[in-house]
JSON list of C-alpha atoms and ligand atoms in Angstrom, two decimals:
[
{"chain": "A", "resi": 1, "resn": "MET", "atom": "CA", "xyz": [-13.22, -91.77, 30.35]},
{"chain": "A", "resi": 2, "resn": "LEU", "atom": "CA", "xyz": [-16.19, -89.34, 30.68]},
{"chain": "A", "resi": 3, "resn": "ARG", "atom": "CA", "xyz": [-17.61, -88.69, 26.89]},
{"chain": "A", "resi": 4, "resn": "MET", "atom": "CA", "xyz": [-18.92, -85.12, 26.47]},
{"chain": "A", "resi": 5, "resn": "ALA", "atom": "CA", "xyz": [-21.03, -83.62, 24.09]},
{"chain": "A", "resi": 6, "resn": "VAL", "atom": "CA", "xyz": [-20.76, -79.63, 23.85]},
{"chain": "A", "resi": 7, "resn": "LEU", "atom": "CA", "xyz": [-23.83, -77.78, 22.27]},
{"chain": "A", "resi": 8, "resn": "VAL", "atom": "CA", "xyz": [-23.26, -74.01, 20.97]},
{"chain": "A", "resi": 9, "resn": "SER", "atom": "CA", "xyz": [-24.94, -71.53, 18.80]},
{"chain": "A", "resi": 10, "resn": "GLY", "atom": "CA", "xyz": [-22.23, -69.01, 18.68]},
{"chain": "A", "resi": 11, "resn": "GLY", "atom": "CA", "xyz": [-18.51, -68.26, 18.83]},
{"chain": "A", "resi": 12, "resn": "GLY", "atom": "CA", "xyz": [-17.60, -70.88, 21.19]},
{"chain": "A", "resi": 13, "resn": "THR", "atom": "CA", "xyz": [-15.28, -69.33, 23.27]},
{"chain": "A", "resi": 14, "resn": "ASN", "atom": "CA", "xyz": [-16.75, -71.46, 26.43]},
{"chain": "A", "resi": 15, "resn": "LEU", "atom": "CA", "xyz": [-16.14, -74.54, 23.92]},
{"chain": "A", "resi": 16, "resn": "GLN", "atom": "CA", "xyz": [-12.33, -73.19, 23.50]},
{"chain": "A", "resi": 17, "resn": "ALA", "atom": "CA", "xyz": [-12.07, -72.85, 27.38]},
{"chain": "A", "resi": 18, "resn": "ILE", "atom": "CA", "xyz": [-12.90, -76.70, 27.51]},
{"chain": "A", "resi": 19, "resn": "MET", "atom": "CA", "xyz": [-10.52, -77.76, 24.76]},
{"chain": "A", "resi": 20, "resn": "ASP", "atom": "CA", "xyz": [-7.80, -75.56, 26.19]},
{"chain": "A", "resi": 21, "resn": "ALA", "atom": "CA", "xyz": [-8.45, -77.44, 29.80]},
{"chain": "A", "resi": 22, "resn": "ILE", "atom": "CA", "xyz": [-8.36, -80.42, 28.48]},
{"chain": "A", "resi": 23, "resn": "ASP", "atom": "CA", "xyz": [-5.09, -79.66, 26.79]},
{"chain": "A", "resi": 24, "resn": "SER", "atom": "CA", "xyz": [-3.21, -78.23, 29.71]},
{"chain": "A", "resi": 25, "resn": "GLY", "atom": "CA", "xyz": [-4.49, -81.06, 32.21]},
{"chain": "A", "resi": 26, "resn": "LYS", "atom": "CA", "xyz": [-6.97, -79.11, 33.95]},
{"chain": "A", "resi": 27, "resn": "ILE", "atom": "CA", "xyz": [-9.72, -81.28, 32.92]},
{"chain": "A", "resi": 28, "resn": "THR", "atom": "CA", "xyz": [-8.78, -85.22, 32.99]},
{"chain": "A", "resi": 29, "resn": "ASN", "atom": "CA", "xyz": [-10.55, -88.06, 32.71]},
{"chain": "A", "resi": 30, "resn": "ALA", "atom": "CA", "xyz": [-12.94, -86.47, 30.14]},
{"chain": "A", "resi": 31, "resn": "GLU", "atom": "CA", "xyz": [-13.11, -86.17, 26.32]},
{"chain": "A", "resi": 32, "resn": "ILE", "atom": "CA", "xyz": [-15.05, -84.10, 23.79]},
{"chain": "A", "resi": 33, "resn": "VAL", "atom": "CA", "xyz": [-16.85, -86.47, 21.56]},
{"chain": "A", "resi": 34, "resn": "THR", "atom": "CA", "xyz": [-18.93, -84.22, 19.28]},
{"chain": "A", "resi": 35, "resn": "VAL", "atom": "CA", "xyz": [-19.74, -80.55, 18.98]},
{"chain": "A", "resi": 36, "resn": "ILE", "atom": "CA", "xyz": [-23.49, -80.05, 17.77]},
{"chain": "A", "resi": 37, "resn": "SER", "atom": "CA", "xyz": [-24.65, -76.82, 16.51]},
{"chain": "A", "resi": 38, "resn": "ASN", "atom": "CA", "xyz": [-27.88, -75.63, 15.52]},
{"chain": "A", "resi": 39, "resn": "ASN", "atom": "CA", "xyz": [-26.49, -72.59, 13.44]},
{"chain": "A", "resi": 40, "resn": "ALA", "atom": "CA", "xyz": [-24.61, -73.37, 10.20]},
{"chain": "A", "resi": 41, "resn": "GLY", "atom": "CA", "xyz": [-22.46, -70.12, 11.01]},
{"chain": "A", "resi": 42, "resn": "ALA", "atom": "CA", "xyz": [-21.28, -71.02, 14.49]},
{"chain": "A", "resi": 43, "resn": "TYR", "atom": "CA", "xyz": [-17.81, -70.19, 14.65]},
{"chain": "A", "resi": 44, "resn": "ALA", "atom": "CA", "xyz": [-18.13, -72.77, 17.34]},
{"chain": "A", "resi": 45, "resn": "LEU", "atom": "CA", "xyz": [-18.03, -75.75, 14.55]},
{"chain": "A", "resi": 46, "resn": "GLU", "atom": "CA", "xyz": [-15.16, -74.22, 13.09]},
{"chain": "A", "resi": 47, "resn": "ARG", "atom": "CA", "xyz": [-13.32, -74.51, 16.41]},
{"chain": "A", "resi": 48, "resn": "ALA", "atom": "CA", "xyz": [-14.17, -78.11, 16.82]},
{"chain": "A", "resi": 49, "resn": "ARG", "atom": "CA", "xyz": [-12.77, -78.84, 13.35]},
{"chain": "A", "resi": 50, "resn": "LYS", "atom": "CA", "xyz": [-10.04, -77.61, 13.91]},
{"chain": "A", "resi": 51, "resn": "TYR", "atom": "CA", "xyz": [-9.42, -79.30, 17.30]},
{"chain": "A", "resi": 52, "resn": "GLY", "atom": "CA", "xyz": [-10.33, -82.49, 15.56]},
{"chain": "A", "resi": 53, "resn": "VAL", "atom": "CA", "xyz": [-13.71, -83.47, 16.94]},
{"chain": "A", "resi": 54, "resn": "GLU", "atom": "CA", "xyz": [-17.05, -84.03, 15.23]},
{"chain": "A", "resi": 55, "resn": "ALA", "atom": "CA", "xyz": [-18.82, -80.66, 14.17]},
{"chain": "A", "resi": 56, "resn": "LEU", "atom": "CA", "xyz": [-22.23, -81.86, 13.90]},
{"chain": "A", "resi": 57, "resn": "LEU", "atom": "CA", "xyz": [-25.24, -79.40, 12.47]},
{"chain": "A", "resi": 58, "resn": "LEU", "atom": "CA", "xyz": [-28.53, -80.38, 13.65]},
{"chain": "A", "resi": 59, "resn": "SER", "atom": "CA", "xyz": [-31.03, -77.76, 13.01]},
{"chain": "A", "resi": 60, "resn": "PRO", "atom": "CA", "xyz": [-34.79, -77.49, 13.53]},
{"chain": "A", "resi": 61, "resn": "LYS", "atom": "CA", "xyz": [-34.75, -76.01, 10.14]},
{"chain": "A", "resi": 62, "resn": "ASP", "atom": "CA", "xyz": [-34.00, -79.65, 8.75]},
{"chain": "A", "resi": 63, "resn": "HIS", "atom": "CA", "xyz": [-36.66, -81.50, 10.24]},
{"chain": "A", "resi": 64, "resn": "PRO", "atom": "CA", "xyz": [-40.10, -81.50, 9.50]},
{"chain": "A", "resi": 65, "resn": "ASP", "atom": "CA", "xyz": [-41.31, -80.52, 12.81]},
{"chain": "A", "resi": 66, "resn": "ARG", "atom": "CA", "xyz": [-40.13, -79.77, 16.31]},
{"chain": "A", "resi": 67, "resn": "GLU", "atom": "CA", "xyz": [-40.69, -83.59, 17.64]},
{"chain": "A", "resi": 68, "resn": "ALA", "atom": "CA", "xyz": [-38.72, -84.66, 14.67]},
{"chain": "A", "resi": 69, "resn": "PHE", "atom": "CA", "xyz": [-35.60, -82.53, 15.70]},
{"chain": "A", "resi": 70, "resn": "ASN", "atom": "CA", "xyz": [-36.17, -83.22, 19.29]},
{"chain": "A", "resi": 71, "resn": "LEU", "atom": "CA", "xyz": [-35.78, -87.03, 18.66]},
{"chain": "A", "resi": 72, "resn": "ALA", "atom": "CA", "xyz": [-32.89, -86.34, 16.41]},
{"chain": "A", "resi": 73, "resn": "LEU", "atom": "CA", "xyz": [-31.09, -84.61, 18.79]},
{"chain": "A", "resi": 74, "resn": "ARG", "atom": "CA", "xyz": [-31.64, -87.44, 21.54]},
{"chain": "A", "resi": 75, "resn": "ASP", "atom": "CA", "xyz": [-30.89, -90.05, 19.05]},
{"chain": "A", "resi": 76, "resn": "ALA", "atom": "CA", "xyz": [-27.64, -88.36, 18.08]},
{"chain": "A", "resi": 77, "resn": "LEU", "atom": "CA", "xyz": [-26.39, -88.26, 21.93]},
{"chain": "A", "resi": 78, "resn": "VAL", "atom": "CA", "xyz": [-27.45, -91.43, 22.95]},
{"chain": "A", "resi": 79, "resn": "GLU", "atom": "CA", "xyz": [-25.94, -93.01, 19.64]},
{"chain": "A", "resi": 80, "resn": "ARG", "atom": "CA", "xyz": [-22.54, -91.37, 20.73]},
{"chain": "A", "resi": 81, "resn": "GLU", "atom": "CA", "xyz": [-22.91, -92.93, 24.31]},
{"chain": "A", "resi": 82, "resn": "ILE", "atom": "CA", "xyz": [-22.41, -89.35, 25.83]},
{"chain": "A", "resi": 83, "resn": "ASP", "atom": "CA", "xyz": [-22.13, -89.14, 29.73]},
{"chain": "A", "resi": 84, "resn": "LEU", "atom": "CA", "xyz": [-22.32, -85.64, 29.68]},
{"chain": "A", "resi": 85, "resn": "VAL", "atom": "CA", "xyz": [-24.20, -82.92, 27.94]},
{"chain": "A", "resi": 86, "resn": "VAL", "atom": "CA", "xyz": [-22.37, -79.31, 28.14]},
{"chain": "A", "resi": 87, "resn": "LEU", "atom": "CA", "xyz": [-24.72, -76.43, 26.74]},
{"chain": "A", "resi": 88, "resn": "ALA", "atom": "CA", "xyz": [-22.12, -73.87, 26.23]},
{"chain": "A", "resi": 89, "resn": "GLY", "atom": "CA", "xyz": [-23.87, -70.92, 24.41]},
{"chain": "A", "resi": 90, "resn": "TYR", "atom": "CA", "xyz": [-26.95, -73.19, 23.13]},
{"chain": "A", "resi": 91, "resn": "LEU", "atom": "CA", "xyz": [-29.68, -71.08, 22.26]},
{"chain": "A", "resi": 92, "resn": "VAL", "atom": "CA", "xyz": [-32.00, -73.89, 21.37]},
{"chain": "A", "resi": 93, "resn": "VAL", "atom": "CA", "xyz": [-34.42, -74.84, 24.14]},
{"chain": "A", "resi": 94, "resn": "VAL", "atom": "CA", "xyz": [-33.36, -78.40, 25.28]},
{"chain": "A", "resi": 95, "resn": "PRO", "atom": "CA", "xyz": [-36.59, -80.83, 25.15]},
{"chain": "A", "resi": 96, "resn": "PRO", "atom": "CA", "xyz": [-38.23, -82.77, 27.95]},
{"chain": "A", "resi": 97, "resn": "VAL", "atom": "CA", "xyz": [-37.12, -85.97, 25.86]},
{"chain": "A", "resi": 98, "resn": "VAL", "atom": "CA", "xyz": [-33.63, -85.03, 26.12]},
{"chain": "A", "resi": 99, "resn": "ILE", "atom": "CA", "xyz": [-33.82, -83.85, 29.75]},
{"chain": "A", "resi": 100, "resn": "ARG", "atom": "CA", "xyz": [-35.19, -87.10, 30.90]},
{"chain": "A", "resi": 101, "resn": "GLU", "atom": "CA", "xyz": [-32.60, -89.34, 29.11]},
{"chain": "A", "resi": 102, "resn": "PHE", "atom": "CA", "xyz": [-30.09, -87.11, 30.81]},
{"chain": "A", "resi": 103, "resn": "GLU", "atom": "CA", "xyz": [-31.10, -86.49, 34.07]},
{"chain": "A", "resi": 104, "resn": "ASN", "atom": "CA", "xyz": [-28.61, -84.62, 35.96]},
{"chain": "A", "resi": 105, "resn": "ARG", "atom": "CA", "xyz": [-26.06, -85.25, 33.07]},
{"chain": "A", "resi": 106, "resn": "ILE", "atom": "CA", "xyz": [-26.97, -81.73, 31.47]},
{"chain": "A", "resi": 107, "resn": "ILE", "atom": "CA", "xyz": [-24.97, -78.83, 32.55]},
{"chain": "A", "resi": 108, "resn": "ASN", "atom": "CA", "xyz": [-25.46, -75.03, 31.16]},
{"chain": "A", "resi": 109, "resn": "ILE", "atom": "CA", "xyz": [-23.28, -71.84, 31.91]},
{"chain": "A", "resi": 110, "resn": "HIS", "atom": "CA", "xyz": [-25.54, -68.78, 32.41]},
{"chain": "A", "resi": 111, "resn": "PRO", "atom": "CA", "xyz": [-24.08, -65.48, 32.87]},
{"chain": "A", "resi": 112, "resn": "SER", "atom": "CA", "xyz": [-25.24, -64.18, 35.96]},
{"chain": "A", "resi": 113, "resn": "LEU", "atom": "CA", "xyz": [-25.58, -65.22, 39.61]},
{"chain": "A", "resi": 114, "resn": "ILE", "atom": "CA", "xyz": [-28.70, -67.24, 39.62]},
{"chain": "A", "resi": 115, "resn": "PRO", "atom": "CA", "xyz": [-31.49, -66.79, 40.44]},
{"chain": "A", "resi": 116, "resn": "SER", "atom": "CA", "xyz": [-30.56, -63.04, 39.64]},
{"chain": "A", "resi": 117, "resn": "PHE", "atom": "CA", "xyz": [-31.20, -62.07, 35.68]},
{"chain": "A", "resi": 118, "resn": "CYS", "atom": "CA", "xyz": [-32.25, -65.37, 34.54]},
{"chain": "A", "resi": 119, "resn": "GLY", "atom": "CA", "xyz": [-35.46, -67.27, 33.08]},
{"chain": "A", "resi": 120, "resn": "THR", "atom": "CA", "xyz": [-37.30, -66.95, 29.77]},
{"chain": "A", "resi": 121, "resn": "GLY", "atom": "CA", "xyz": [-35.89, -63.89, 27.40]},
{"chain": "A", "resi": 122, "resn": "CYS", "atom": "CA", "xyz": [-32.56, -63.52, 29.54]},
{"chain": "A", "resi": 123, "resn": "TYR", "atom": "CA", "xyz": [-29.82, -64.80, 27.53]},
{"chain": "A", "resi": 124, "resn": "GLY", "atom": "CA", "xyz": [-26.69, -63.24, 25.69]},
{"chain": "A", "resi": 125, "resn": "LEU", "atom": "CA", "xyz": [-26.50, -59.22, 26.23]},
{"chain": "A", "resi": 126, "resn": "HIS", "atom": "CA", "xyz": [-30.14, -59.00, 27.92]},
{"chain": "A", "resi": 127, "resn": "VAL", "atom": "CA", "xyz": [-28.41, -60.43, 30.65]},
{"chain": "A", "resi": 128, "resn": "HIS", "atom": "CA", "xyz": [-25.73, -57.75, 31.62]},
{"chain": "A", "resi": 129, "resn": "GLU", "atom": "CA", "xyz": [-28.39, -54.96, 30.53]},
{"chain": "A", "resi": 130, "resn": "LYS", "atom": "CA", "xyz": [-30.93, -56.13, 33.17]},
{"chain": "A", "resi": 131, "resn": "ALA", "atom": "CA", "xyz": [-27.84, -56.30, 35.79]},
{"chain": "A", "resi": 132, "resn": "LEU", "atom": "CA", "xyz": [-26.69, -52.73, 34.87]},
{"chain": "A", "resi": 133, "resn": "ASP", "atom": "CA", "xyz": [-30.05, -51.37, 34.61]},
{"chain": "A", "resi": 134, "resn": "ARG", "atom": "CA", "xyz": [-30.80, -52.84, 38.28]},
{"chain": "A", "resi": 135, "resn": "GLY", "atom": "CA", "xyz": [-27.46, -51.22, 39.26]},
{"chain": "A", "resi": 136, "resn": "VAL", "atom": "CA", "xyz": [-26.08, -54.14, 40.91]},
{"chain": "A", "resi": 137, "resn": "LYS", "atom": "CA", "xyz": [-22.34, -54.24, 42.01]},
{"chain": "A", "resi": 138, "resn": "VAL", "atom": "CA", "xyz": [-21.58, -57.70, 41.15]},
{"chain": "A", "resi": 139, "resn": "SER", "atom": "CA", "xyz": [-22.56, -60.36, 38.97]},
{"chain": "A", "resi": 140, "resn": "GLY", "atom": "CA", "xyz": [-20.85, -63.44, 37.71]},
{"chain": "A", "resi": 141, "resn": "ALA", "atom": "CA", "xyz": [-21.40, -66.61, 36.24]},
{"chain": "A", "resi": 142, "resn": "THR", "atom": "CA", "xyz": [-23.40, -69.79, 37.31]},
{"chain": "A", "resi": 143, "resn": "VAL", "atom": "CA", "xyz": [-22.82, -73.50, 36.29]},
{"chain": "A", "resi": 144, "resn": "HIS", "atom": "CA", "xyz": [-26.46, -75.64, 36.75]},
{"chain": "A", "resi": 145, "resn": "PHE", "atom": "CA", "xyz": [-27.87, -78.96, 35.80]},
{"chain": "A", "resi": 146, "resn": "VAL", "atom": "CA", "xyz": [-30.50, -78.37, 33.66]},
{"chain": "A", "resi": 147, "resn": "ASP", "atom": "CA", "xyz": [-34.21, -79.52, 34.10]},
{"chain": "A", "resi": 148, "resn": "GLU", "atom": "CA", "xyz": [-37.44, -78.75, 32.68]},
{"chain": "A", "resi": 149, "resn": "GLY", "atom": "CA", "xyz": [-37.43, -75.07, 33.64]},
{"chain": "A", "resi": 150, "resn": "THR", "atom": "CA", "xyz": [-35.71, -71.97, 32.45]},
{"chain": "A", "resi": 151, "resn": "ASP", "atom": "CA", "xyz": [-32.48, -71.73, 34.50]},
{"chain": "A", "resi": 152, "resn": "THR", "atom": "CA", "xyz": [-33.99, -73.70, 37.42]},
{"chain": "A", "resi": 153, "resn": "GLY", "atom": "CA", "xyz": [-31.79, -76.49, 37.86]},
{"chain": "A", "resi": 154, "resn": "PRO", "atom": "CA", "xyz": [-29.42, -77.39, 40.79]},
{"chain": "A", "resi": 155, "resn": "ILE", "atom": "CA", "xyz": [-26.42, -74.90, 40.86]},
{"chain": "A", "resi": 156, "resn": "ILE", "atom": "CA", "xyz": [-23.10, -76.38, 40.93]},
{"chain": "A", "resi": 157, "resn": "MET", "atom": "CA", "xyz": [-20.74, -73.32, 40.87]},
{"chain": "A", "resi": 158, "resn": "GLN", "atom": "CA", "xyz": [-20.82, -69.75, 40.90]},
{"chain": "A", "resi": 159, "resn": "LYS", "atom": "CA", "xyz": [-18.19, -66.92, 40.70]},
{"chain": "A", "resi": 160, "resn": "ALA", "atom": "CA", "xyz": [-18.81, -63.36, 41.36]},
{"chain": "A", "resi": 161, "resn": "VAL", "atom": "CA", "xyz": [-17.73, -60.61, 39.18]},
{"chain": "A", "resi": 162, "resn": "GLU", "atom": "CA", "xyz": [-17.34, -56.95, 40.18]},
{"chain": "A", "resi": 163, "resn": "VAL", "atom": "CA", "xyz": [-19.19, -54.44, 38.20]},
{"chain": "A", "resi": 164, "resn": "GLU", "atom": "CA", "xyz": [-17.49, -51.31, 37.25]},
{"chain": "A", "resi": 165, "resn": "GLN", "atom": "CA", "xyz": [-19.04, -47.99, 37.05]},
{"chain": "A", "resi": 166, "resn": "ASP", "atom": "CA", "xyz": [-18.24, -47.20, 33.27]},
{"chain": "A", "resi": 167, "resn": "ASP", "atom": "CA", "xyz": [-19.42, -50.89, 32.24]},
{"chain": "A", "resi": 168, "resn": "THR", "atom": "CA", "xyz": [-21.41, -51.15, 28.70]},
{"chain": "A", "resi": 169, "resn": "PRO", "atom": "CA", "xyz": [-23.26, -54.64, 28.48]},
{"chain": "A", "resi": 170, "resn": "GLN", "atom": "CA", "xyz": [-20.67, -55.55, 26.30]},
{"chain": "A", "resi": 171, "resn": "THR", "atom": "CA", "xyz": [-17.67, -55.14, 28.70]},
{"chain": "A", "resi": 172, "resn": "LEU", "atom": "CA", "xyz": [-19.38, -56.25, 31.66]},
{"chain": "A", "resi": 173, "resn": "GLN", "atom": "CA", "xyz": [-20.10, -59.78, 29.46]},
{"chain": "A", "resi": 174, "resn": "ARG", "atom": "CA", "xyz": [-16.59, -59.99, 28.56]},
{"chain": "A", "resi": 175, "resn": "ARG", "atom": "CA", "xyz": [-15.22, -59.55, 31.93]},
{"chain": "A", "resi": 176, "resn": "ILE", "atom": "CA", "xyz": [-17.75, -62.36, 33.17]},
{"chain": "A", "resi": 177, "resn": "MET", "atom": "CA", "xyz": [-16.34, -64.30, 30.58]},
{"chain": "A", "resi": 178, "resn": "GLU", "atom": "CA", "xyz": [-12.68, -64.18, 31.34]},
{"chain": "A", "resi": 179, "resn": "GLN", "atom": "CA", "xyz": [-12.72, -64.07, 35.01]},
{"chain": "A", "resi": 180, "resn": "ALA", "atom": "CA", "xyz": [-15.93, -66.53, 35.70]},
{"chain": "A", "resi": 181, "resn": "GLU", "atom": "CA", "xyz": [-17.45, -68.45, 32.84]},
{"chain": "A", "resi": 182, "resn": "TRP", "atom": "CA", "xyz": [-14.05, -69.69, 31.07]},
{"chain": "A", "resi": 183, "resn": "VAL", "atom": "CA", "xyz": [-12.68, -70.80, 34.85]},
{"chain": "A", "resi": 184, "resn": "ILE", "atom": "CA", "xyz": [-15.90, -72.35, 36.39]},
{"chain": "A", "resi": 185, "resn": "LEU", "atom": "CA", "xyz": [-16.91, -74.24, 33.55]},
{"chain": "A", "resi": 186, "resn": "PRO", "atom": "CA", "xyz": [-13.91, -76.35, 32.99]},
{"chain": "A", "resi": 187, "resn": "GLN", "atom": "CA", "xyz": [-13.83, -77.06, 36.76]},
{"chain": "A", "resi": 188, "resn": "VAL", "atom": "CA", "xyz": [-17.06, -78.22, 37.01]},
{"chain": "A", "resi": 189, "resn": "ILE", "atom": "CA", "xyz": [-16.32, -80.52, 33.95]},
{"chain": "A", "resi": 190, "resn": "ASP", "atom": "CA", "xyz": [-13.40, -81.88, 35.79]},
{"chain": "A", "resi": 191, "resn": "LEU", "atom": "CA", "xyz": [-15.28, -82.62, 38.98]},
{"chain": "A", "resi": 192, "resn": "ILE", "atom": "CA", "xyz": [-18.14, -84.51, 37.31]},
{"chain": "A", "resi": 193, "resn": "ALA", "atom": "CA", "xyz": [-15.42, -86.32, 35.31]},
{"chain": "A", "resi": 194, "resn": "ASN", "atom": "CA", "xyz": [-13.83, -87.59, 38.53]},
{"chain": "A", "resi": 195, "resn": "ASP", "atom": "CA", "xyz": [-16.89, -88.31, 40.15]},
{"chain": "A", "resi": 196, "resn": "LYS", "atom": "CA", "xyz": [-16.90, -85.57, 42.95]},
{"chain": "A", "resi": 197, "resn": "VAL", "atom": "CA", "xyz": [-20.17, -83.81, 42.06]},
{"chain": "A", "resi": 198, "resn": "HIS", "atom": "CA", "xyz": [-23.25, -85.13, 44.21]},
{"chain": "A", "resi": 199, "resn": "VAL", "atom": "CA", "xyz": [-26.85, -83.89, 43.71]},
{"chain": "A", "resi": 200, "resn": "ALA", "atom": "CA", "xyz": [-29.85, -84.04, 46.25]},
{"chain": "A", "resi": 201, "resn": "GLY", "atom": "CA", "xyz": [-32.93, -82.86, 45.06]},
{"chain": "A", "resi": 202, "resn": "LYS", "atom": "CA", "xyz": [-31.59, -78.64, 44.49]},
{"chain": "A", "resi": 203, "resn": "LYS", "atom": "CA", "xyz": [-28.54, -79.32, 46.43]},
{"chain": "A", "resi": 204, "resn": "VAL", "atom": "CA", "xyz": [-25.27, -80.18, 44.78]},
{"chain": "A", "resi": 205, "resn": "THR", "atom": "CA", "xyz": [-22.20, -81.01, 47.11]},
{"chain": "A", "resi": 206, "resn": "LEU", "atom": "CA", "xyz": [-18.55, -81.41, 45.77]},
{"chain": "A", "resi": 207, "resn": "GLY", "atom": "CA", "xyz": [-15.96, -83.32, 46.85]},
{"chain": "B", "resi": 1, "resn": "LIG", "atom": "C1", "xyz": [-21.69, -66.79, 27.16]},
{"chain": "B", "resi": 1, "resn": "LIG", "atom": "O1", "xyz": [-22.18, -65.95, 27.77]},
{"chain": "B", "resi": 1, "resn": "LIG", "atom": "C2", "xyz": [-22.81, -68.04, 28.05]},
{"chain": "B", "resi": 1, "resn": "LIG", "atom": "O2", "xyz": [-22.66, -67.86, 29.31]},
{"chain": "B", "resi": 1, "resn": "LIG", "atom": "C3", "xyz": [-24.00, -68.00, 27.44]},
{"chain": "B", "resi": 1, "resn": "LIG", "atom": "O3", "xyz": [-23.69, -67.79, 26.05]},
{"chain": "B", "resi": 1, "resn": "LIG", "atom": "C4", "xyz": [-22.35, -67.15, 25.56]},
{"chain": "B", "resi": 1, "resn": "LIG", "atom": "C5", "xyz": [-21.74, -68.05, 24.80]},
{"chain": "B", "resi": 1, "resn": "LIG", "atom": "O4", "xyz": [-20.65, -67.10, 24.36]},
{"chain": "B", "resi": 1, "resn": "LIG", "atom": "N1", "xyz": [-24.85, -68.94, 27.55]},
{"chain": "B", "resi": 1, "resn": "LIG", "atom": "P1", "xyz": [-19.70, -68.42, 23.60]},
{"chain": "B", "resi": 1, "resn": "LIG", "atom": "O5", "xyz": [-20.07, -69.25, 22.23]},
{"chain": "B", "resi": 1, "resn": "LIG", "atom": "O6", "xyz": [-18.88, -69.72, 24.87]},
{"chain": "B", "resi": 1, "resn": "LIG", "atom": "O7", "xyz": [-18.53, -67.34, 23.27]}
]
């Protein structure tokens, strides 16, 4: 059984998609051990409680300095014997001490087709604003492994979504969530849980 920690900062619709996929059998051989958030007000924590898994608040604000927070995050994951860390709308930069401990065992969902509209400052609605400003006709979502760069890790899966002429950042964000994020994040977790994801450098093969 793959032991997962899901790290969240906001509403947690991707977390919900993972929980639903476990319940419906779309994800097998994996369980959520803990949901960790930096934000006490994150609705994602409420979703975790309702689902009956640990909802852990771990905020840089509650630690004397960043180093102390970074180590607390690593220790929380190590103590729970986590196999896979899933970043599902987690707005804290994951520190090198965690990335090194969990090499190729941390995945992130990003709401564009990387390498477009990603990198520092490209999160949330900004991603979709940039895509619309550039006038792209397709956007989408990417699930990738997390390395020490921002959105630079090996790409595991991508799904394209049509941009419509009258889209706003909000309508595009919603369509990408529904058609791509909530689909490919559970798919990738199921593949990892069943040992079907192989990494060699930047290249990922499935199956
Ligand atoms: C999603 O758009 C995800 O791609 C991004 O943050 C958002 C999180 O939404 N990284 P939610 O909290 O899962 O609803």
